[in-house]
Amino acid sequence: IDSINLRNAWAALEGMQLPLVTVAVIDSGVNYNHPDLIENMWVNAGEIPGNLIDDDANGIVDDVHGAAFVMPPIAD
């Protein structure tokens, strides 16, 4: 975080009207209930949360805020 000055960038952009941008996070996870993120998380309007049905027919059940994928190790 410090190497990319994320805190300063966030503070500089706070309150500005910016174009809608979707960001994909490749990480061990995101707390989409965090107070700084909850109002800015992408929501898949084609899904009904928690009904265990693939409402948008994309092959992923309940992918309301995206989906988690695990990639197998690459063999040498």
Coordinates of N, CA and C in Angstrom, one line a residue:
I1 N 0.8 -1.2 0.0 CA 0.0 0.0 0.0 C 0.9 1.2 0.0
D2 N 1.9 1.3 0.8 CA 2.7 2.5 0.9 C 3.5 2.7 -0.4
S3 N 3.9 1.7 -1.1 CA 4.6 1.9 -2.3 C 3.8 2.5 -3.5
I4 N 2.5 2.4 -3.4 CA 1.7 3.0 -4.5 C 0.9 4.2 -4.0
N5 N 1.1 4.6 -2.7 CA 0.5 5.8 -2.2 C -1.1 5.7 -2.2
L6 N -1.6 4.5 -1.9 CA -3.0 4.3 -2.0 C -3.8 5.2 -1.1
R7 N -3.4 5.4 0.1 CA -4.1 6.2 1.0 C -4.2 7.6 0.5
N8 N -3.2 8.2 0.0 CA -3.2 9.5 -0.6 C -4.1 9.6 -1.8
A9 N -4.1 8.6 -2.7 CA -4.9 8.6 -3.9 C -6.4 8.5 -3.5
W10 N -6.7 7.7 -2.5 CA -8.1 7.6 -2.0 C -8.6 8.9 -1.5
A11 N -7.7 9.5 -0.7 CA -8.1 10.8 -0.1 C -8.3 11.9 -1.1
A12 N -7.4 11.9 -2.1 CA -7.5 12.9 -3.2 C -8.8 12.8 -4.0
L13 N -9.3 11.6 -4.2 CA -10.4 11.3 -5.0 C -11.8 11.3 -4.3
E14 N -11.7 11.3 -2.9 CA -12.9 11.2 -2.1 C -13.8 12.4 -2.4
G15 N -15.1 12.1 -2.7 CA -16.1 13.1 -2.9 C -16.2 13.5 -4.4
M16 N -15.3 13.1 -5.2 CA -15.3 13.5 -6.7 C -16.3 12.6 -7.4
Q17 N -16.9 13.2 -8.4 CA -17.8 12.4 -9.3 C -16.9 11.8 -10.4
L18 N -16.7 10.5 -10.4 CA -15.8 9.8 -11.3 C -16.7 8.9 -12.2
P19 N -16.1 8.6 -13.4 CA -16.9 7.6 -14.2 C -16.9 6.3 -13.6
L20 N -18.0 5.5 -13.9 CA -18.1 4.2 -13.4 C -17.0 3.2 -13.9
V21 N -16.3 2.6 -13.0 CA -15.2 1.7 -13.4 C -15.4 0.5 -12.6
T22 N -15.2 -0.7 -13.2 CA -15.3 -2.0 -12.5 C -13.8 -2.4 -12.4
V23 N -13.5 -2.8 -11.1 CA -12.1 -3.2 -10.8 C -12.2 -4.7 -10.4
A24 N -11.4 -5.5 -10.9 CA -11.3 -6.9 -10.5 C -10.2 -7.1 -9.5
V25 N -10.4 -7.7 -8.4 CA -9.4 -7.9 -7.4 C -8.9 -9.4 -7.5
I26 N -7.7 -9.6 -7.7 CA -7.1 -10.9 -7.6 C -6.3 -11.0 -6.3
D27 N -6.9 -11.6 -5.3 CA -6.3 -11.6 -4.0 C -6.9 -12.8 -3.2
S28 N -6.6 -12.8 -2.0 CA -7.1 -13.9 -1.1 C -8.5 -13.6 -0.6
G29 N -9.0 -12.4 -1.0 CA -10.4 -12.0 -0.6 C -10.6 -10.5 -0.4
V30 N -11.8 -10.1 -0.4 CA -12.2 -8.7 -0.1 C -13.3 -8.7 0.9
N31 N -13.3 -7.9 1.9 CA -14.4 -7.7 2.8 C -15.3 -6.7 2.2
Y32 N -16.3 -7.2 1.5 CA -17.3 -6.3 0.8 C -18.2 -5.7 1.8
N33 N -18.2 -6.0 3.1 CA -19.0 -5.3 4.1 C -18.2 -4.2 4.8
H34 N -16.9 -4.0 4.4 CA -16.1 -3.0 5.0 C -16.7 -1.6 4.8
P35 N -16.8 -0.7 5.8 CA -17.4 0.6 5.6 C -16.9 1.4 4.4
D36 N -15.6 1.3 4.1 CA -15.0 2.1 3.0 C -15.3 1.5 1.7
L37 N -15.8 0.2 1.6 CA -16.1 -0.4 0.3 C -17.5 -0.7 0.1
I38 N -18.3 -0.9 1.1 CA -19.7 -1.4 0.9 C -20.5 -0.6 -0.1
E39 N -20.4 0.7 -0.1 CA -21.2 1.5 -1.1 C -20.6 1.5 -2.5
N40 N -19.4 0.9 -2.7 CA -18.7 0.9 -3.9 C -18.5 -0.4 -4.6
M41 N -19.0 -1.5 -3.9 CA -18.8 -2.8 -4.5 C -19.7 -3.1 -5.6
W42 N -19.2 -3.8 -6.7 CA -20.0 -4.1 -7.8 C -21.1 -5.1 -7.4
V43 N -22.3 -5.0 -7.9 CA -23.3 -6.0 -7.6 C -23.9 -6.5 -8.9
N44 N -23.9 -7.8 -9.0 CA -24.5 -8.5 -10.1 C -26.0 -8.5 -10.0
A45 N -26.6 -7.6 -10.7 CA -28.1 -7.4 -10.6 C -28.9 -8.6 -11.1
G46 N -28.2 -9.5 -11.8 CA -28.8 -10.7 -12.3 C -28.9 -11.9 -11.3
E47 N -28.4 -11.7 -10.1 CA -28.4 -12.7 -9.1 C -29.3 -12.3 -7.9
I48 N -29.9 -13.3 -7.3 CA -30.7 -13.1 -6.1 C -29.8 -13.8 -5.0
P49 N -29.3 -12.9 -4.1 CA -28.3 -13.5 -3.1 C -28.9 -14.6 -2.2
G50 N -28.1 -15.6 -2.0 CA -28.5 -16.6 -1.0 C -29.5 -17.7 -1.4
N51 N -30.0 -17.6 -2.7 CA -31.0 -18.6 -3.1 C -30.5 -19.9 -3.7
L52 N -29.1 -20.0 -3.7 CA -28.4 -21.2 -4.2 C -28.8 -21.5 -5.7
I53 N -29.2 -20.5 -6.5 CA -29.6 -20.7 -7.9 C -28.7 -19.8 -8.7
D54 N -28.3 -20.3 -9.9 CA -27.6 -19.5 -10.9 C -28.6 -18.7 -11.7
D55 N -29.1 -17.6 -11.1 CA -30.1 -16.8 -11.7 C -29.8 -16.2 -13.0
D56 N -28.5 -15.8 -13.2 CA -28.1 -15.2 -14.5 C -27.5 -16.1 -15.5
A57 N -27.6 -17.4 -15.2 CA -27.2 -18.5 -16.1 C -25.8 -18.4 -16.6
N58 N -24.9 -18.0 -15.8 CA -23.5 -17.9 -16.2 C -22.6 -19.0 -15.7
G59 N -23.3 -20.0 -15.0 CA -22.6 -21.1 -14.5 C -22.0 -21.0 -13.1
I60 N -22.3 -19.8 -12.5 CA -21.8 -19.6 -11.1 C -23.0 -19.2 -10.2
V61 N -23.2 -20.0 -9.2 CA -24.3 -19.8 -8.2 C -24.0 -18.6 -7.3
D62 N -25.0 -17.7 -7.1 CA -24.9 -16.6 -6.2 C -23.7 -15.7 -6.3
D63 N -23.3 -15.4 -7.5 CA -22.1 -14.6 -7.7 C -22.5 -13.1 -7.7
V64 N -23.0 -12.7 -6.5 CA -23.5 -11.3 -6.3 C -22.4 -10.3 -6.4
H65 N -21.3 -10.5 -5.8 CA -20.1 -9.6 -5.8 C -19.0 -10.2 -6.5
G66 N -19.2 -11.0 -7.5 CA -18.2 -11.7 -8.2 C -18.1 -13.1 -7.8
A67 N -17.0 -13.8 -8.1 CA -16.8 -15.2 -7.8 C -15.4 -15.5 -7.4
A68 N -15.2 -16.5 -6.7 CA -13.9 -17.0 -6.2 C -13.5 -18.2 -7.1
F69 N -12.3 -18.1 -7.6 CA -11.8 -19.2 -8.4 C -10.4 -19.6 -7.9
V70 N -10.1 -20.9 -7.9 CA -8.8 -21.3 -7.4 C -8.2 -22.0 -8.6
M71 N -7.0 -21.5 -8.9 CA -6.2 -22.0 -10.0 C -5.3 -23.1 -9.6
P72 N -5.3 -24.3 -10.2 CA -4.4 -25.3 -9.8 C -2.9 -24.9 -10.1
P73 N -2.0 -25.5 -9.4 CA -0.6 -25.2 -9.6 C -0.2 -25.5 -11.1
I74 N 0.7 -24.7 -11.6 CA 1.2 -25.0 -13.0 C 2.3 -25.9 -12.9
A75 N 2.2 -27.0 -13.6 CA 3.3 -28.0 -13.6 C 4.5 -27.5 -14.4
D76 N 5.7 -27.9 -13.9 CA 6.9 -27.5 -14.7 C 7.2 -28.4 -15.8

